[in-house]
Amino acid sequence: MLDLKAIRAQPQQIEQKLKMRDPSLSLAPLLKLDARRRHLIQEVEALKYQRNQASEQIARLKAAKRAEQAQELILEMRAMAERIKALDVQLGTIEEELHQLLSHLPNLPHESVPISYDKGAKVILKEHKERPEFDFPCKTHIELGKTLDLFDFERAARIAGARFALYKGLGAKLEMALVQFMFKYQIEENGYTPIWPPFLGNPTTFYTSSHLPKFKDEQYFMERDELYLNPTAEVMLCNLHRDEILEAEQLPLKYCAYTACFRREAGAAGEEERGLIRLHQFNKVELFKFTRPEDSYAELDKMVEDAEDILKALDLHYRLALLPTGDLGFAAAKTIDIEVWLPGQGRYYEVSSCSNCEDFQARRGNIRYRPSPKAKPEFVHTLNGSGLATSRLMIALLENNQRPDGSVIIPEALRDYMGLEVIRP
C-alpha cells in the first residue's frame, strides 16, 4: 500500500509515477475523499471540544443551583451528541472508501524500470548459453509426453476439468525430482530457511500480500471457511512476520517454500497455451526475503542469481528480462523475469519473476524493523521470486534434451533423484 502522507505531500509526483504504469490512474478521487475526511475530523473534534466545555459549564450551573439553565444546556448537548454520532458514521464510511481506493493503487515503479505501456518493451539484460538448434524435427512436450507416457491430460480433465495436469510414471518421478532438487539446492547452497506453509490463507493474509481486494475474482475461494487457495507461496511467506518488529541484525531473512499453486488464470487458452504451459494447478519453489531498505536492490540481484543457479545446474539456455512499467505486478516496484527457450513452442516463456516490492506489502502487514536499539521502527522491504516453477521447467527439460529417437536425456543434477540417465520410449 502507498503511504497516504506521501501522497498528500507530493500528489503530482506520485500520480505521474502511477501513470507510468497505467495512464488511466488518477489520485483525484482519493485526494477529494481525503480532504472531506480531514474536514469531518476537524468538525467532530471541534464539536467534542464544545461538548467538553459545556459539560464543565453544566457542572458549574448545577453547583450554583441554576437548574433551568443547566437543563437548557443539557438539551443542546444532546442535539450535539446526535450530530457527533452522525458525523462519526459518515467518517467511518469515508475512511472505508478511502482505504478501498488506497488498496487498489499499485506500487510505484523504481527509477531503473523502463517506462512503457507495451508489455513487449522489456529489456533483455543477458543470455546464458547459446540457444539450442536441432538437426531433426523437434517435438513438443505434449508429443514427447505421449511417446514416453509421462502425462495424461485426458484423465486430468476427467478428474478436474481443462488446464489441469496428471503426471504419471517417470513424469511424476521427474516432477518430484525437480521439486526436491530445487528445494534442497536453495537451502544448502544459497542459505534459505526451509518453510512448508499452509496451502490455504485467510483474507488478512491475502490482503497483506496485495492479492486482495483487487484480485479477489482471480483467487480460488472456499466460502464456507473464508479461506483462499494458495496462488503462490509468496502469499504465505509474506505473512511470516506480520505485525512484528524485527531487529536490524536479523535481516535479511531468507525463506524458501514449496507449495502447490492454484490460479484461475482467467481467459481462453490458445493453441500455444496447451499442455503444461498455463495450468490452474502447478508446483513451485518460492524464494522470499525481508530486508533493510538500503539493501533491498542488492538483495534483488542476489535473488535473481539464486534462481539462475537452478537453470545453470540443469544446463539450460535462458535470458534475463527487465520488465517495463506496464508489465509490473501490482505490488512490484521492479521485476526481472527469467525466461527459458521452449523449442517446441519456438519462443521464450517465463519460469521465474523476481520482484522488489519495497515497503508496499510491509505497510499492509505492519512488518517493521528497528534500525538500532533505541530507533523508531521502520518498514522492511519484501522481495519474492520463483526458484522455480516446475511446469514450464519440465517443458524446457523435455524439449531441450530430446534426441532423434524420441528419448530425453536427464540432466546430471537430477540423475540421483531419478535413478537413470535417459527416459526412453
GROMACS .gro file of C-alpha atoms in nm, residues 121-387:
model
  267
  121ALA     CA    1   0.912  -0.347  -2.433
  122LYS     CA    2   1.115  -0.545  -2.181
  123VAL     CA    3   1.491  -0.500  -2.176
  124ILE     CA    4   1.700  -0.816  -2.223
  125LEU     CA    5   1.976  -0.791  -1.967
  126LYS     CA    6   2.175  -1.103  -2.057
  127GLU     CA    7   2.161  -1.452  -2.205
  128HIS     CA    8   2.314  -1.771  -2.073
  129LYS     CA    9   2.443  -2.029  -2.324
  130GLU     CA   10   2.358  -2.049  -2.690
  131ARG     CA   11   2.004  -2.124  -2.796
  132PRO     CA   12   1.993  -2.496  -2.889
  133GLU     CA   13   1.949  -2.593  -3.254
  134PHE     CA   14   1.819  -2.931  -3.372
  135ASP     CA   15   1.903  -3.118  -3.693
  136PHE     CA   16   1.582  -3.325  -3.665
  137PRO     CA   17   1.212  -3.233  -3.631
  138CYS     CA   18   1.163  -3.100  -3.279
  139LYS     CA   19   0.873  -3.245  -3.081
  140THR     CA   20   0.662  -3.057  -2.828
  141HIS     CA   21   0.640  -3.167  -2.466
  142ILE     CA   22   0.290  -3.293  -2.541
  143GLU     CA   23   0.421  -3.522  -2.815
  144LEU     CA   24   0.715  -3.633  -2.601
  145GLY     CA   25   0.481  -3.691  -2.308
  146LYS     CA   26   0.268  -3.928  -2.517
  147THR     CA   27   0.566  -4.116  -2.656
  148LEU     CA   28   0.727  -4.152  -2.314
  149ASP     CA   29   0.398  -4.194  -2.123
  150LEU     CA   30   0.472  -3.906  -1.885
  151PHE     CA   31   0.136  -3.723  -1.868
  152ASP     CA   32  -0.233  -3.792  -1.906
  153PHE     CA   33  -0.419  -3.470  -1.981
  154GLU     CA   34  -0.736  -3.654  -2.080
  155ARG     CA   35  -0.774  -3.821  -1.740
  156ALA     CA   36  -0.678  -3.497  -1.565
  157ALA     CA   37  -0.964  -3.324  -1.748
  158ARG     CA   38  -1.198  -3.606  -1.648
  159ILE     CA   39  -1.099  -3.563  -1.282
  160ALA     CA   40  -1.085  -3.182  -1.255
  161GLY     CA   41  -1.151  -3.016  -1.591
  162ALA     CA   42  -0.942  -2.836  -1.851
  163ARG     CA   43  -0.598  -2.697  -1.776
  164PHE     CA   44  -0.506  -2.948  -1.509
  165ALA     CA   45  -0.222  -3.199  -1.544
  166LEU     CA   46  -0.179  -3.557  -1.437
  167TYR     CA   47   0.182  -3.673  -1.417
  168LYS     CA   48   0.238  -4.048  -1.434
  169GLY     CA   49   0.527  -4.293  -1.420
  170LEU     CA   50   0.860  -4.126  -1.493
  171GLY     CA   51   0.674  -3.797  -1.547
  172ALA     CA   52   0.562  -3.797  -1.183
  173LYS     CA   53   0.910  -3.904  -1.075
  174LEU     CA   54   1.073  -3.623  -1.277
  175GLU     CA   55   0.832  -3.367  -1.128
  176MET     CA   56   0.922  -3.479  -0.777
  177ALA     CA   57   1.292  -3.478  -0.868
  178LEU     CA   58   1.268  -3.114  -0.976
  179VAL     CA   59   1.095  -3.008  -0.654
  180GLN     CA   60   1.340  -3.198  -0.433
  181PHE     CA   61   1.646  -3.073  -0.621
  182MET     CA   62   1.539  -2.706  -0.621
  183PHE     CA   63   1.427  -2.707  -0.258
  184LYS     CA   64   1.747  -2.874  -0.140
  185TYR     CA   65   1.968  -2.651  -0.355
  186GLN     CA   66   1.827  -2.321  -0.227
  187ILE     CA   67   1.857  -2.441   0.133
  188GLU     CA   68   2.204  -2.595   0.118
  189GLU     CA   69   2.377  -2.381  -0.145
  190ASN     CA   70   2.209  -2.041  -0.109
  191GLY     CA   71   2.126  -2.039   0.261
  192TYR     CA   72   1.747  -2.009   0.260
  193THR     CA   73   1.546  -2.127   0.560
  194PRO     CA   74   1.304  -2.400   0.452
  195ILE     CA   75   0.932  -2.346   0.511
  196TRP     CA   76   0.640  -2.579   0.445
  197PRO     CA   77   0.343  -2.343   0.485
  198PRO     CA   78  -0.034  -2.398   0.480
  199PHE     CA   79  -0.179  -2.411   0.129
  200LEU     CA   80  -0.477  -2.202   0.246
  201GLY     CA   81  -0.486  -1.846   0.376
  202ASN     CA   82  -0.740  -1.613   0.532
  203PRO     CA   83  -0.842  -1.275   0.384
  204THR     CA   84  -0.596  -1.081   0.603
  205THR     CA   85  -0.312  -1.294   0.471
  206PHE     CA   86  -0.414  -1.228   0.111
  207TYR     CA   87  -0.462  -0.857   0.182
  208THR     CA   88  -0.109  -0.829   0.324
  209SER     CA   89   0.045  -0.985   0.011
  210SER     CA   90  -0.167  -0.750  -0.208
  211HIS     CA   91  -0.373  -1.027  -0.368
  212LEU     CA   92  -0.684  -0.874  -0.209
  213PRO     CA   93  -0.900  -0.682  -0.269
  214LYS     CA   94  -0.803  -0.600  -0.629
  215PHE     CA   95  -0.759  -0.962  -0.745
  216LYS     CA   96  -1.038  -1.122  -0.545
  217ASP     CA   97  -1.206  -1.274  -0.852
  218GLU     CA   98  -0.882  -1.437  -0.965
  219GLN     CA   99  -0.844  -1.645  -0.646
  220TYR     CA  100  -0.996  -1.981  -0.562
  221PHE     CA  101  -1.214  -1.920  -0.255
  222MET     CA  102  -1.366  -2.162  -0.005
  223GLU     CA  103  -1.669  -1.960   0.102
  224ARG     CA  104  -1.777  -2.184   0.388
  225ASP     CA  105  -1.439  -2.148   0.561
  226GLU     CA  106  -1.345  -1.800   0.433
  227LEU     CA  107  -1.013  -1.935   0.309
  228TYR     CA  108  -0.835  -1.882  -0.021
  229LEU     CA  109  -0.625  -2.141  -0.202
  230ASN     CA  110  -0.258  -2.056  -0.235
  231PRO     CA  111  -0.173  -1.896  -0.576
  232THR     CA  112   0.197  -1.871  -0.486
  233ALA     CA  113   0.392  -1.927  -0.165
  234GLU     CA  114   0.477  -1.556  -0.176
  235VAL     CA  115   0.138  -1.502  -0.009
  236MET     CA  116   0.217  -1.727   0.285
  237LEU     CA  117   0.582  -1.627   0.325
  238CYS     CA  118   0.494  -1.256   0.316
  239ASN     CA  119   0.286  -1.309   0.632
  240LEU     CA  120   0.550  -1.487   0.840
  241HIS     CA  121   0.631  -1.165   1.028
  242ARG     CA  122   0.302  -0.979   1.002
  243ASP     CA  123   0.256  -0.732   1.291
  244GLU     CA  124   0.610  -0.796   1.414
  245ILE     CA  125   0.907  -0.567   1.480
  246LEU     CA  126   1.232  -0.730   1.372
  247GLU     CA  127   1.581  -0.633   1.481
  248ALA     CA  128   1.826  -0.498   1.223
  249GLU     CA  129   2.077  -0.776   1.288
  250GLN     CA  130   1.815  -1.035   1.189
  251LEU     CA  131   1.797  -0.900   0.835
  252PRO     CA  132   1.799  -1.016   0.568
  253LEU     CA  133   1.567  -1.306   0.644
  254LYS     CA  134   1.565  -1.555   0.356
  255TYR     CA  135   1.292  -1.815   0.320
  256CYS     CA  136   1.231  -2.092   0.071
  257ALA     CA  137   0.899  -2.275   0.042
  258TYR     CA  138   0.744  -2.546  -0.170
  259THR     CA  139   0.371  -2.529  -0.242
  260ALA     CA  140   0.124  -2.639  -0.499
  261CYS     CA  141  -0.017  -2.323  -0.660
  262PHE     CA  142  -0.378  -2.269  -0.766
  263ARG     CA  143  -0.477  -1.999  -1.014
  264ARG     CA  144  -0.795  -1.929  -1.206
  265GLU     CA  145  -0.592  -1.791  -1.500
  266ALA     CA  146  -0.899  -1.625  -1.650
  267GLY     CA  147  -0.930  -1.606  -2.027
  268ALA     CA  148  -0.934  -1.851  -2.313
  269ALA     CA  149  -0.625  -2.056  -2.379
  270GLY     CA  150  -0.493  -2.063  -2.733
  271GLU     CA  151  -0.304  -2.341  -2.905
  272GLU     CA  152   0.024  -2.205  -2.764
  273GLU     CA  153  -0.112  -2.247  -2.408
  274ARG     CA  154  -0.178  -2.622  -2.432
  275GLY     CA  155  -0.027  -2.891  -2.212
  276LEU     CA  156   0.179  -2.764  -1.920
  277ILE     CA  157   0.215  -2.405  -2.043
  278ARG     CA  158  -0.063  -2.249  -1.834
  279LEU     CA  159  -0.235  -2.451  -1.564
  280HIS     CA  160  -0.484  -2.397  -1.285
  281GLN     CA  161  -0.260  -2.607  -1.057
  282PHE     CA  162   0.117  -2.636  -1.065
  283ASN     CA  163   0.415  -2.679  -0.832
  284LYS     CA  164   0.664  -2.413  -0.736
  285VAL     CA  165   0.957  -2.349  -0.508
  286GLU     CA  166   0.936  -1.986  -0.392
  287LEU     CA  167   1.207  -1.756  -0.256
  288PHE     CA  168   1.124  -1.467  -0.023
  289LYS     CA  169   1.328  -1.205   0.164
  290PHE     CA  170   1.271  -0.945   0.434
  291THR     CA  171   1.546  -0.682   0.409
  292ARG     CA  172   1.654  -0.338   0.523
  293PRO     CA  173   1.550  -0.074   0.265
  294GLU     CA  174   1.907   0.024   0.179
  295ASP     CA  175   1.995  -0.338   0.099
  296SER     CA  176   1.689  -0.446  -0.098
  297TYR     CA  177   1.812  -0.388  -0.454
  298ALA     CA  178   2.141  -0.566  -0.390
  299GLU     CA  179   1.934  -0.849  -0.244
  300LEU     CA  180   1.715  -0.849  -0.555
  301ASP     CA  181   2.021  -0.903  -0.773
  302LYS     CA  182   2.129  -1.188  -0.546
  303MET     CA  183   1.783  -1.345  -0.559
  304VAL     CA  184   1.797  -1.344  -0.939
  305GLU     CA  185   2.135  -1.516  -0.921
  306ASP     CA  186   1.993  -1.776  -0.681
  307ALA     CA  187   1.714  -1.856  -0.927
  308GLU     CA  188   1.962  -1.864  -1.216
  309ASP     CA  189   2.166  -2.124  -1.031
  310ILE     CA  190   1.892  -2.381  -1.091
  311LEU     CA  191   1.891  -2.329  -1.467
  312LYS     CA  192   2.270  -2.336  -1.479
  313ALA     CA  193   2.272  -2.662  -1.283
  314LEU     CA  194   2.019  -2.805  -1.530
  315ASP     CA  195   2.234  -2.679  -1.822
  316LEU     CA  196   1.951  -2.481  -1.987
  317HIS     CA  197   1.966  -2.176  -2.211
  318TYR     CA  198   1.785  -1.877  -2.061
  319ARG     CA  199   1.774  -1.499  -2.060
  320LEU     CA  200   1.702  -1.221  -1.809
  321ALA     CA  201   1.440  -0.958  -1.893
  322LEU     CA  202   1.376  -0.632  -1.708
  323LEU     CA  203   1.003  -0.566  -1.725
  324PRO     CA  204   0.865  -0.225  -1.826
  325THR     CA  205   0.625  -0.025  -1.611
  326GLY     CA  206   0.322  -0.155  -1.800
  327ASP     CA  207   0.403  -0.518  -1.715
  328LEU     CA  208   0.487  -0.486  -1.346
  329GLY     CA  209   0.292  -0.691  -1.097
  330PHE     CA  210   0.059  -0.494  -0.871
  331ALA     CA  211   0.291  -0.492  -0.566
  332ALA     CA  212   0.625  -0.478  -0.752
  333ALA     CA  213   0.849  -0.174  -0.783
  334LYS     CA  214   1.091  -0.365  -1.009
  335THR     CA  215   1.078  -0.711  -1.167
  336ILE     CA  216   1.334  -0.921  -1.351
  337ASP     CA  217   1.197  -1.223  -1.535
  338ILE     CA  218   1.398  -1.534  -1.611
  339GLU     CA  219   1.285  -1.684  -1.941
  340VAL     CA  220   1.370  -2.025  -2.084
  341TRP     CA  221   1.360  -2.118  -2.451
  342LEU     CA  222   1.098  -2.378  -2.539
  343PRO     CA  223   1.188  -2.511  -2.885
  344GLY     CA  224   0.856  -2.691  -2.929
  345GLN     CA  225   0.678  -2.355  -2.897
  346GLY     CA  226   0.951  -2.156  -3.071
  347ARG     CA  227   0.952  -1.886  -2.806
  348TYR     CA  228   1.068  -1.789  -2.458
  349TYR     CA  229   0.850  -1.840  -2.151
  350GLU     CA  230   0.894  -1.701  -1.801
  351VAL     CA  231   0.990  -1.953  -1.531
  352SER     CA  232   1.070  -1.701  -1.259
  353SER     CA  233   0.976  -1.343  -1.175
  354CYS     CA  234   1.198  -1.184  -0.912
  355SER     CA  235   1.050  -0.865  -0.767
  356ASN     CA  236   1.132  -0.599  -0.511
  357CYS     CA  237   0.809  -0.474  -0.354
  358GLU     CA  238   0.994  -0.226  -0.133
  359ASP     CA  239   0.768  -0.137   0.165
  360PHE     CA  240   0.439  -0.188  -0.023
  361GLN     CA  241   0.348  -0.522   0.138
  362ALA     CA  242   0.513  -0.433   0.469
  363ARG     CA  243   0.274  -0.139   0.513
  364ARG     CA  244  -0.024  -0.368   0.461
  365GLY     CA  245   0.109  -0.625   0.707
  366ASN     CA  246   0.269  -0.379   0.953
  367ILE     CA  247   0.604  -0.555   0.916
  368ARG     CA  248   0.877  -0.339   1.064
  369TYR     CA  249   1.232  -0.350   1.193
  370ARG     CA  250   1.428  -0.141   1.442
  371PRO     CA  251   1.737   0.013   1.272
  372SER     CA  252   1.909   0.049   1.611
  373PRO     CA  253   1.813  -0.042   1.971
  374LYS     CA  254   1.653   0.298   2.050
  375ALA     CA  255   1.540   0.390   1.699
  376LYS     CA  256   1.180   0.422   1.587
  377PRO     CA  257   1.066   0.113   1.391
  378GLU     CA  258   1.061   0.142   1.011
  379PHE     CA  259   0.901  -0.074   0.743
  380VAL     CA  260   1.109  -0.353   0.593
  381HIS     CA  261   1.134  -0.420   0.221
  382THR     CA  262   1.000  -0.750   0.086
  383LEU     CA  263   1.125  -0.943  -0.217
  384ASN     CA  264   0.991  -1.253  -0.388
  385GLY     CA  265   1.093  -1.480  -0.670
  386SER     CA  266   1.027  -1.824  -0.811
  387GLY     CA  267   1.305  -2.065  -0.756
   0.00000   0.00000   0.00000
